[in-house]
């Protein structure tokens, strides 16, 4: 005789095993929080052991006496204890005072800030959560945070990448506290000088190549290499920034974005390669729009490799970053990128038809070595040069790669005092009328935030981060 199974009701009146969407999302959030906590603790212990091993190796190489070794071991142990204490402190925006606005975009702004009670200056990137969620940008800010944190883990004091010191959040905003790079960016330098000599270009392209390789070694692809993201330190050397597209950006999403701009047409129009006067007008138009495009939500596709736009199942690899280097090199020598047009749609068509669109202006008078390197970077991805091949290219003949950062840069930024922001675009603070609207938007964002389910906030879990480098900064004070 078969017996009928009985449904056992839970405390919420629903059959056991059946839960509401809200309950499932809360459970997922709790699970993810625990996983992140274990992951972060494991990473910290791995970093701690790696620091100890590096210290022991260095002391052995330098043949330090036992007394000095003990002293350095105690110093490291003290630093670790200090770091534990710093990690337990909950950082908020109030820990920093604003000095100046050095960037403003669709989702927030970047400010030069000083940590209260110290002389330390940082760049604070502040992003509004509600806008990030609404416009599906949370993966991008998480990608930047994760890439910069991994850079601290894989490289000790990597000189080629902007350092992340802290990341934290409150109910409304995400915050990234990074080192302040006072020299501005390569875009500003190109706007000022229009073109570089081949010797100057050789220096900056070599440093850009080394910066990109440092993140390729970690297993990352930057995917957004352009002059705007090449910052210059106080000595004029390159530091790579803005890792928002470094991970999580799928080819289909990128392709869909630009298909909305251009429709389904991808063929190259005859007018894309017009006479010299028409092309010069397009270049002039592009230069006028350059800064506007840099801060827009869509941006400019000028530096993006063709394979990034294609919907291939196998996706694309790190070769897409080397294409961008070729485009930047062309711009440094010719004064504009090779596929620039007066609209993103036209630029897209030129990139997809690069074999016909890539043309060198006669007046640029490029050397055969410079032309060859550009053509071997802006080519089919299967034929593109690798890092080693780039270093061995004749264009870099005689360059000392190993100590390039100790060499004098072609352009030394003018910095008159620590808080000097003359190398950045000037941004006015919000006036009283704008501030009123801004506060209303904040209240609306707070109200909207209450409606978000736990599932929508999963990407923000584990966002908080503190770099061990903050201990070294305290030690130097």
Short mmCIF file of C-alpha atoms in Angstrom, two decimals:
data_model
loop_
_atom_site.label_atom_id
_atom_site.label_comp_id
_atom_site.label_asym_id
_atom_site.label_seq_id
_atom_site.Cartn_x
_atom_site.Cartn_y
_atom_site.Cartn_z
CA UNK A 1 0.00 0.00 0.00
CA UNK A 2 1.39 3.35 -1.08
CA UNK A 3 1.35 6.16 1.44
CA UNK A 4 0.89 9.76 0.42
CA UNK A 5 3.76 12.11 1.35
CA UNK A 6 2.79 15.04 3.49
CA UNK A 7 3.95 18.56 2.87
CA UNK A 8 5.60 19.97 5.94
CA UNK A 9 5.08 23.67 6.30
CA UNK A 10 7.87 25.99 7.35
CA UNK A 11 7.58 28.91 9.74
CA UNK A 12 6.53 31.18 6.87
CA UNK A 13 3.61 28.94 6.01
CA UNK A 14 5.21 27.76 2.75
CA UNK A 15 6.07 24.14 2.02
CA UNK A 16 9.57 23.16 3.19
CA UNK A 17 12.13 23.65 0.45
CA UNK A 18 10.25 26.55 -1.11
CA UNK A 19 11.54 30.03 -0.30
CA UNK A 20 10.73 33.53 -1.42
CA UNK A 21 12.99 35.35 -3.86
CA UNK A 22 13.99 37.78 -1.10
CA UNK A 23 15.06 34.91 1.17
CA UNK A 24 17.10 33.29 -1.59
CA UNK A 25 18.83 36.59 -2.39
CA UNK A 26 19.67 37.17 1.28
CA UNK A 27 21.09 33.65 1.51
CA UNK A 28 23.16 34.25 -1.62
CA UNK A 29 24.43 37.54 -0.21
CA UNK A 30 25.40 35.86 3.08
CA UNK A 31 27.17 33.04 1.22
CA UNK A 32 29.07 35.50 -0.97
CA UNK A 33 30.05 37.61 2.07
CA UNK A 34 31.53 34.58 3.84
CA UNK A 35 33.37 33.48 0.70
CA UNK A 36 34.83 36.96 0.21
CA UNK A 37 35.92 37.11 3.84
CA UNK A 38 37.77 33.79 3.56
CA UNK A 39 39.27 34.80 0.22
CA UNK A 40 40.54 38.13 1.57
CA UNK A 41 42.00 36.53 4.69
CA UNK A 42 43.74 33.84 2.63
CA UNK A 43 45.15 36.49 0.31
CA UNK A 44 46.42 38.49 3.30
CA UNK A 45 48.20 35.46 4.78
CA UNK A 46 49.75 34.68 1.38
CA UNK A 47 50.96 38.28 1.07
CA UNK A 48 52.38 38.17 4.60
CA UNK A 49 54.39 35.03 3.89
CA UNK A 50 55.59 36.46 0.57
CA UNK A 51 56.85 39.60 2.35
CA UNK A 52 58.73 37.51 4.89
CA UNK A 53 60.31 35.41 2.15
CA UNK A 54 61.38 38.53 0.22
CA UNK A 55 62.91 39.99 3.38
CA UNK A 56 64.84 36.81 4.14
CA UNK A 57 66.12 36.57 0.56
CA UNK A 58 67.23 40.21 0.57
CA UNK A 59 69.03 39.86 3.90
CA UNK A 60 70.77 36.72 2.67
CA UNK A 61 71.87 38.40 -0.59
CA UNK A 62 73.24 41.41 1.29
CA UNK A 63 74.88 39.20 3.96
CA UNK A 64 73.42 41.16 6.87
CA UNK A 65 74.72 40.29 10.36
CA UNK A 66 72.37 38.45 12.73
CA UNK A 67 71.68 41.55 14.84
CA UNK A 68 70.48 43.55 11.85
CA UNK A 69 68.38 40.62 10.60
CA UNK A 70 66.61 40.36 13.95
CA UNK A 71 65.95 44.10 13.91
CA UNK A 72 64.38 43.96 10.42
CA UNK A 73 62.28 40.92 11.35
CA UNK A 74 60.93 42.77 14.40
CA UNK A 75 60.19 45.82 12.25
CA UNK A 76 58.20 43.70 9.78
CA UNK A 77 56.32 42.04 12.65
CA UNK A 78 55.45 45.47 14.06
CA UNK A 79 54.25 46.61 10.62
CA UNK A 80 52.00 43.55 10.34
CA UNK A 81 50.41 44.34 13.73
CA UNK A 82 49.89 47.95 12.65
CA UNK A 83 48.29 46.74 9.42
CA UNK A 84 45.88 44.50 11.37
CA UNK A 85 44.84 47.53 13.41
CA UNK A 86 44.36 49.70 10.30
CA UNK A 87 42.27 47.01 8.62
CA UNK A 88 39.89 46.92 11.56
CA UNK A 89 39.22 50.65 11.32
CA UNK A 90 36.20 51.55 9.23
CA UNK A 91 37.25 54.21 6.76
CA UNK A 92 34.75 56.86 5.63
CA UNK A 93 34.77 59.89 3.37
CA UNK A 94 35.16 62.09 6.47
CA UNK A 95 38.72 60.81 6.86
CA UNK A 96 39.68 62.96 3.86
CA UNK A 97 39.46 66.66 3.10
CA UNK A 98 38.97 67.81 -0.48
CA UNK A 99 41.67 69.92 -2.15
CA UNK A 100 40.47 70.13 -5.77
CA UNK A 101 38.36 68.37 -8.39
CA UNK A 102 40.62 66.79 -11.03
CA UNK A 103 38.05 64.76 -12.97
CA UNK A 104 34.31 64.46 -13.50
CA UNK A 105 32.41 61.80 -15.41
CA UNK A 106 29.01 60.23 -15.90
CA UNK A 107 29.04 58.26 -12.63
CA UNK A 108 31.01 60.46 -10.27
CA UNK A 109 34.16 62.50 -9.89
CA UNK A 110 37.81 62.30 -8.97
CA UNK A 111 39.21 64.65 -6.34
CA UNK A 112 42.63 65.42 -4.97
CA UNK A 113 42.21 64.82 -1.23
CA UNK A 114 44.35 64.92 1.89
CA UNK A 115 43.97 62.42 4.71
CA UNK A 116 43.08 64.37 7.83
CA UNK A 117 45.85 64.64 10.37
CA UNK A 118 48.54 63.88 7.77
CA UNK A 119 50.21 65.50 4.77
CA UNK A 120 49.38 62.52 2.52
CA UNK A 121 47.67 63.38 -0.77
CA UNK A 122 45.52 60.90 -2.69
CA UNK A 123 43.23 60.75 -5.69
CA UNK A 124 39.72 59.83 -4.54
CA UNK A 125 37.39 58.34 -7.14
CA UNK A 126 33.82 58.63 -5.88
CA UNK A 127 31.06 56.76 -7.74
CA UNK A 128 27.32 56.86 -7.14
CA UNK A 129 25.92 53.39 -6.50
CA UNK A 130 22.43 54.02 -7.81
CA UNK A 131 23.79 55.25 -11.16
CA UNK A 132 26.18 52.32 -11.39
CA UNK A 133 23.34 49.87 -10.82
CA UNK A 134 20.90 51.66 -13.11
CA UNK A 135 23.37 51.78 -16.00
CA UNK A 136 24.83 48.31 -15.39
CA UNK A 137 28.32 49.60 -14.53
CA UNK A 138 28.94 47.75 -11.27
CA UNK A 139 31.09 45.12 -12.97
CA UNK A 140 33.37 47.82 -14.28
CA UNK A 141 34.13 49.47 -10.94
CA UNK A 142 34.56 46.05 -9.36
CA UNK A 143 36.96 45.12 -12.16
CA UNK A 144 39.07 48.18 -11.42
CA UNK A 145 39.15 47.49 -7.69
CA UNK A 146 40.07 43.82 -8.20
CA UNK A 147 42.75 44.52 -10.83
CA UNK A 148 44.44 47.16 -8.68
CA UNK A 149 44.29 44.95 -5.57
CA UNK A 150 45.80 42.06 -7.55
CA UNK A 151 48.50 44.39 -8.81
CA UNK A 152 49.51 45.01 -5.18
CA UNK A 153 49.50 41.26 -4.59
CA UNK A 154 51.48 40.15 -7.67
CA UNK A 155 53.88 43.09 -7.86
CA UNK A 156 55.64 44.71 -4.95
CA UNK A 157 55.59 48.45 -5.67
CA UNK A 158 54.85 48.13 -9.39
CA UNK A 159 56.03 51.50 -10.80
CA UNK A 160 53.95 51.14 -13.96
CA UNK A 161 50.47 51.07 -12.42
CA UNK A 162 48.68 53.57 -10.20
CA UNK A 163 48.58 52.16 -6.66
CA UNK A 164 45.33 51.47 -4.83
CA UNK A 165 45.62 52.28 -1.11
CA UNK A 166 42.01 51.90 0.09
CA UNK A 167 38.56 51.09 -1.19
CA UNK A 168 35.39 51.41 0.85
CA UNK A 169 31.70 52.27 0.54
CA UNK A 170 28.72 53.80 2.25
CA UNK A 171 25.03 53.53 1.44
CA UNK A 172 25.30 55.87 -1.55
CA UNK A 173 28.84 55.78 -2.92
CA UNK A 174 31.83 53.62 -3.73
CA UNK A 175 35.28 55.10 -3.04
CA UNK A 176 38.67 54.23 -4.49
CA UNK A 177 41.63 55.94 -2.79
CA UNK A 178 44.64 55.86 -5.11
CA UNK A 179 48.04 57.45 -5.29
CA UNK A 180 47.99 60.97 -6.69
CA UNK A 181 49.88 61.18 -10.00
CA UNK A 182 50.49 64.91 -10.39
CA UNK A 183 51.75 65.17 -13.98
CA UNK A 184 48.40 64.92 -15.77
CA UNK A 185 47.85 62.51 -18.66
CA UNK A 186 49.19 61.80 -22.15
CA UNK A 187 46.07 63.22 -23.79
CA UNK A 188 46.79 66.65 -22.29
CA UNK A 189 50.42 66.40 -23.43
CA UNK A 190 49.36 65.52 -27.00
CA UNK A 191 46.88 68.39 -27.09
CA UNK A 192 49.63 70.76 -25.96
CA UNK A 193 52.38 69.61 -28.36
CA UNK A 194 50.30 68.02 -31.17
CA UNK A 195 53.12 65.70 -32.27
CA UNK A 196 56.26 64.16 -30.79
CA UNK A 197 59.60 63.40 -32.37
CA UNK A 198 60.46 59.75 -33.01
CA UNK A 199 62.92 59.84 -30.10
CA UNK A 200 60.24 61.13 -27.72
CA UNK A 201 57.73 58.63 -29.09
CA UNK A 202 60.23 55.78 -28.64
CA UNK A 203 60.51 56.61 -24.93
CA UNK A 204 56.78 56.85 -24.21
CA UNK A 205 55.80 53.82 -26.30
CA UNK A 206 58.49 51.72 -24.60
CA UNK A 207 57.21 52.72 -21.16
CA UNK A 208 53.61 52.04 -22.24
CA UNK A 209 54.63 48.58 -23.47
CA UNK A 210 56.32 47.77 -20.14
CA UNK A 211 53.28 49.02 -18.21
CA UNK A 212 50.91 46.84 -20.24
CA UNK A 213 53.15 43.79 -19.93
CA UNK A 214 53.13 44.17 -16.14
CA UNK A 215 49.36 43.57 -16.10
CA UNK A 216 49.49 40.87 -18.77
CA UNK A 217 51.81 38.98 -16.39
CA UNK A 218 48.95 38.94 -13.87
CA UNK A 219 46.58 37.40 -16.44
CA UNK A 220 44.70 40.65 -17.10
CA UNK A 221 43.92 42.46 -20.35
CA UNK A 222 43.41 46.20 -20.00
CA UNK A 223 41.08 46.62 -23.03
CA UNK A 224 41.01 50.41 -22.72
CA UNK A 225 44.52 51.60 -23.55
CA UNK A 226 44.36 55.23 -24.71
CA UNK A 227 46.24 58.49 -23.98
CA UNK A 228 43.67 59.47 -21.33
CA UNK A 229 44.67 56.43 -19.26
CA UNK A 230 48.42 57.00 -19.47
CA UNK A 231 49.22 59.23 -16.51
CA UNK A 232 52.52 61.04 -15.96
CA UNK A 233 54.23 61.13 -12.58
CA UNK A 234 56.21 64.09 -11.26
CA UNK A 235 59.26 62.98 -13.27
CA UNK A 236 57.29 62.50 -16.52
CA UNK A 237 57.20 58.69 -16.48
CA UNK A 238 54.15 56.60 -17.44
CA UNK A 239 51.69 55.11 -14.97
CA UNK A 240 48.75 53.08 -16.26
CA UNK A 241 45.30 53.87 -14.85
CA UNK A 242 41.56 53.25 -15.26
CA UNK A 243 41.01 49.50 -15.17
CA UNK A 244 37.23 49.70 -15.46
CA UNK A 245 37.14 47.59 -18.62
CA UNK A 246 39.90 45.24 -17.51
CA UNK A 247 37.61 42.33 -16.68
CA UNK A 248 33.95 41.50 -17.13
CA UNK A 249 33.60 43.22 -20.50
CA UNK A 250 32.33 40.65 -22.96
CA UNK A 251 32.67 41.05 -26.70
CA UNK A 252 28.91 40.86 -27.21
CA UNK A 253 28.28 43.77 -24.85
CA UNK A 254 30.84 45.95 -26.60
CA UNK A 255 29.51 45.04 -30.01
CA UNK A 256 25.92 45.71 -28.93
CA UNK A 257 26.91 49.13 -27.59
CA UNK A 258 28.28 50.31 -30.89
CA UNK A 259 25.61 48.64 -33.02
CA UNK A 260 23.17 50.95 -31.27
CA UNK A 261 25.27 53.84 -32.52
CA UNK A 262 25.77 52.72 -36.08
CA UNK A 263 22.98 50.30 -36.95
CA UNK A 264 23.87 47.11 -38.75
CA UNK A 265 26.06 48.68 -41.46
CA UNK A 266 29.75 47.91 -41.17
CA UNK A 267 30.91 48.53 -44.72
CA UNK A 268 33.44 51.26 -45.42
CA UNK A 269 31.91 54.19 -47.23
CA UNK A 270 33.82 55.88 -50.03
CA UNK A 271 33.67 59.16 -48.13
CA UNK A 272 35.63 57.60 -45.26
CA UNK A 273 38.80 57.93 -47.33
CA UNK A 274 38.24 61.25 -48.97
CA UNK A 275 40.56 63.90 -50.33
CA UNK A 276 43.16 65.62 -48.16
CA UNK A 277 41.01 68.69 -47.43
CA UNK A 278 38.06 66.55 -46.30
CA UNK A 279 40.33 64.42 -44.11
CA UNK A 280 41.91 67.52 -42.55
CA UNK A 281 38.45 68.86 -41.69
CA UNK A 282 37.60 65.56 -40.00
CA UNK A 283 40.85 65.67 -38.02
CA UNK A 284 40.16 69.23 -36.88
CA UNK A 285 36.62 68.24 -35.83
CA UNK A 286 37.98 65.25 -33.93
CA UNK A 287 40.50 67.40 -32.05
CA UNK A 288 37.80 69.87 -31.01
CA UNK A 289 35.69 67.02 -29.63
CA UNK A 290 38.62 65.20 -28.01
CA UNK A 291 38.10 66.27 -24.40
CA UNK A 292 34.33 65.99 -24.61
CA UNK A 293 34.56 62.41 -25.85
CA UNK A 294 37.08 61.54 -23.15
CA UNK A 295 34.55 62.27 -20.39
CA UNK A 296 31.40 60.95 -22.08
CA UNK A 297 29.69 57.68 -21.16
CA UNK A 298 30.24 56.26 -24.64
CA UNK A 299 33.75 57.61 -25.11
CA UNK A 300 35.69 57.24 -28.33
CA UNK A 301 36.34 53.93 -30.13
CA UNK A 302 39.52 55.28 -31.80
CA UNK A 303 41.90 52.98 -29.89
CA UNK A 304 39.83 49.79 -29.79
CA UNK A 305 41.02 46.74 -31.74
CA UNK A 306 38.67 45.33 -34.41
CA UNK A 307 38.42 41.92 -32.73
CA UNK A 308 36.88 43.56 -29.66
CA UNK A 309 33.87 44.59 -31.73
CA UNK A 310 33.41 41.16 -33.32
CA UNK A 311 31.07 38.55 -31.86
CA UNK A 312 33.45 35.61 -31.93
CA UNK A 313 32.67 32.80 -29.51
CA UNK A 314 36.34 32.41 -28.68
CA UNK A 315 36.57 36.09 -27.75
CA UNK A 316 39.93 37.86 -27.97
CA UNK A 317 43.26 37.95 -26.16
CA UNK A 318 45.86 40.35 -24.85
CA UNK A 319 46.84 41.21 -28.43
CA UNK A 320 44.05 43.81 -28.41
CA UNK A 321 46.18 45.97 -26.07
CA UNK A 322 49.09 45.98 -28.56
CA UNK A 323 46.75 47.26 -31.30
CA UNK A 324 45.95 50.24 -29.05
CA UNK A 325 49.68 50.91 -28.62
CA UNK A 326 50.04 51.08 -32.41
CA UNK A 327 47.20 53.59 -32.64
CA UNK A 328 48.73 55.76 -29.90
CA UNK A 329 52.12 55.63 -31.62
CA UNK A 330 50.51 56.80 -34.87
CA UNK A 331 48.86 59.68 -33.01
CA UNK A 332 52.11 60.73 -31.33
CA UNK A 333 53.89 60.94 -34.68
CA UNK A 334 51.06 62.22 -36.90
CA UNK A 335 48.96 64.35 -34.53
CA UNK A 336 45.76 62.27 -34.70
CA UNK A 337 44.79 58.58 -34.47
CA UNK A 338 44.60 56.74 -37.82
CA UNK A 339 40.86 56.03 -37.73
CA UNK A 340 39.57 59.31 -36.31
CA UNK A 341 36.36 60.69 -37.78
CA UNK A 342 33.67 63.18 -36.84
CA UNK A 343 31.43 60.42 -35.46
CA UNK A 344 31.90 57.12 -33.55
CA UNK A 345 29.98 55.31 -36.31
CA UNK A 346 32.44 56.39 -38.97
CA UNK A 347 35.39 55.53 -36.72
CA UNK A 348 33.94 52.07 -36.16
CA UNK A 349 33.65 51.45 -39.90
CA UNK A 350 37.25 52.53 -40.45
CA UNK A 351 38.55 50.22 -37.72
CA UNK A 352 36.63 47.26 -39.13
CA UNK A 353 38.16 48.05 -42.52
CA UNK A 354 41.62 48.97 -41.25
CA UNK A 355 43.46 47.51 -44.26
CA UNK A 356 42.07 50.28 -46.46
CA UNK A 357 41.70 53.01 -43.82
CA UNK A 358 45.20 52.91 -42.30
CA UNK A 359 47.11 55.53 -44.28
CA UNK A 360 50.20 57.49 -43.31
CA UNK A 361 50.22 61.24 -44.06
CA UNK A 362 53.15 62.24 -46.25
CA UNK A 363 53.87 65.34 -44.19
CA UNK A 364 54.60 63.20 -41.09
CA UNK A 365 57.80 61.92 -42.76
CA UNK A 366 57.93 58.74 -40.68
CA UNK A 367 61.02 56.54 -40.71
CA UNK A 368 60.72 53.02 -42.22
CA UNK A 369 61.19 51.55 -38.71
CA UNK A 370 58.33 53.62 -37.26
CA UNK A 371 55.98 52.72 -40.12
CA UNK A 372 56.86 49.04 -39.82
CA UNK A 373 56.21 48.91 -36.07
CA UNK A 374 52.82 50.60 -36.43
CA UNK A 375 51.85 48.20 -39.22
CA UNK A 376 52.90 45.22 -37.11
CA UNK A 377 50.77 46.40 -34.19
CA UNK A 378 47.73 47.59 -36.17
CA UNK A 379 47.22 44.37 -38.10
CA UNK A 380 45.39 41.07 -37.83
CA UNK A 381 45.56 39.75 -34.27
CA UNK A 382 47.22 36.50 -35.39
CA UNK A 383 50.11 38.49 -36.92
CA UNK A 384 50.49 41.11 -34.19
CA UNK A 385 53.83 41.36 -32.41
CA UNK A 386 54.27 39.87 -28.95
CA UNK A 387 55.93 41.70 -26.06
CA UNK A 388 59.31 40.12 -26.81
CA UNK A 389 59.01 40.89 -30.53
CA UNK A 390 58.15 44.50 -29.76
CA UNK A 391 61.27 44.88 -27.61
CA UNK A 392 63.42 43.43 -30.40
CA UNK A 393 61.96 45.65 -33.13
CA UNK A 394 64.50 47.94 -34.94
CA UNK A 395 62.52 51.04 -33.87
CA UNK A 396 63.81 50.45 -30.31
CA UNK A 397 67.42 49.78 -31.33
CA UNK A 398 69.80 50.96 -28.62
CA UNK A 399 67.04 51.51 -26.04
CA UNK A 400 67.94 50.40 -22.52
CA UNK A 401 64.72 48.68 -21.45
CA UNK A 402 65.93 47.57 -18.02
CA UNK A 403 66.58 51.05 -16.62
CA UNK A 404 64.30 53.22 -18.72
CA UNK A 405 62.52 54.53 -15.65
CA UNK A 406 65.77 55.97 -14.35
CA UNK A 407 66.28 57.91 -17.59
CA UNK A 408 65.14 61.51 -18.02
CA UNK A 409 61.68 61.79 -19.59
CA UNK A 410 61.19 63.98 -22.71
CA UNK A 411 58.74 66.24 -20.88
CA UNK A 412 58.95 67.02 -17.15
CA UNK A 413 55.59 68.25 -15.76
CA UNK A 414 55.62 71.57 -13.98
CA UNK A 415 54.53 71.08 -10.37
CA UNK A 416 55.06 74.14 -8.18
CA UNK A 417 53.85 72.69 -4.85
CA UNK A 418 52.38 69.38 -3.59
CA UNK A 419 48.71 70.41 -4.08
CA UNK A 420 49.35 71.87 -7.56
CA UNK A 421 46.74 70.64 -10.07
CA UNK A 422 47.76 72.77 -13.07
CA UNK A 423 48.33 69.64 -15.17
CA UNK A 424 44.66 68.70 -14.95
CA UNK A 425 41.58 70.23 -16.52
CA UNK A 426 39.91 72.81 -14.28
CA UNK A 427 36.53 71.86 -12.80
CA UNK A 428 34.31 74.31 -10.99
CA UNK A 429 32.64 73.12 -7.76
CA UNK A 430 28.89 72.76 -7.93
CA UNK A 431 27.24 76.15 -7.43
CA UNK A 432 24.35 76.68 -5.03
CA UNK A 433 21.64 75.94 -7.61
CA UNK A 434 23.41 72.82 -8.83
CA UNK A 435 24.07 71.76 -5.26
CA UNK A 436 20.35 71.93 -4.49
CA UNK A 437 19.57 69.67 -7.45
CA UNK A 438 22.45 67.41 -6.44
CA UNK A 439 21.06 66.99 -2.91
CA UNK A 440 17.61 66.23 -4.30
CA UNK A 441 19.15 63.56 -6.53
CA UNK A 442 20.94 62.14 -3.51
CA UNK A 443 17.67 61.90 -1.57
CA UNK A 444 16.05 60.20 -4.55
CA UNK A 445 18.99 57.82 -4.78
CA UNK A 446 18.65 56.95 -1.08
CA UNK A 447 14.94 56.23 -1.54
CA UNK A 448 15.67 54.11 -4.62
CA UNK A 449 18.41 52.26 -2.77
CA UNK A 450 15.90 50.91 -0.27
CA UNK A 451 14.03 49.23 -3.12
CA UNK A 452 17.07 47.34 -4.41
CA UNK A 453 17.10 43.67 -3.57
CA UNK A 454 20.11 42.05 -1.89
CA UNK A 455 20.84 40.31 -5.19
CA UNK A 456 21.49 43.64 -6.91
CA UNK A 457 24.06 44.60 -4.31
CA UNK A 458 26.10 41.40 -4.49
CA UNK A 459 28.80 43.11 -6.57
CA UNK A 460 29.50 45.56 -3.73
CA UNK A 461 30.16 42.84 -1.15
CA UNK A 462 33.85 42.53 -0.37
CA UNK A 463 34.60 45.88 -2.02
CA UNK A 464 36.48 47.18 1.04
CA UNK A 465 40.25 46.94 0.74
CA UNK A 466 43.40 48.21 2.48
CA UNK A 467 46.88 47.95 0.96
CA UNK A 468 49.85 47.01 3.12
CA UNK A 469 51.62 49.99 1.53
CA UNK A 470 49.71 52.31 3.90
CA UNK A 471 51.92 50.98 6.71
CA UNK A 472 55.03 52.02 4.79
CA UNK A 473 53.52 55.48 4.32
CA UNK A 474 52.97 55.77 8.07
CA UNK A 475 56.54 54.63 8.68
CA UNK A 476 57.87 57.36 6.37
CA UNK A 477 56.03 60.15 8.18
#
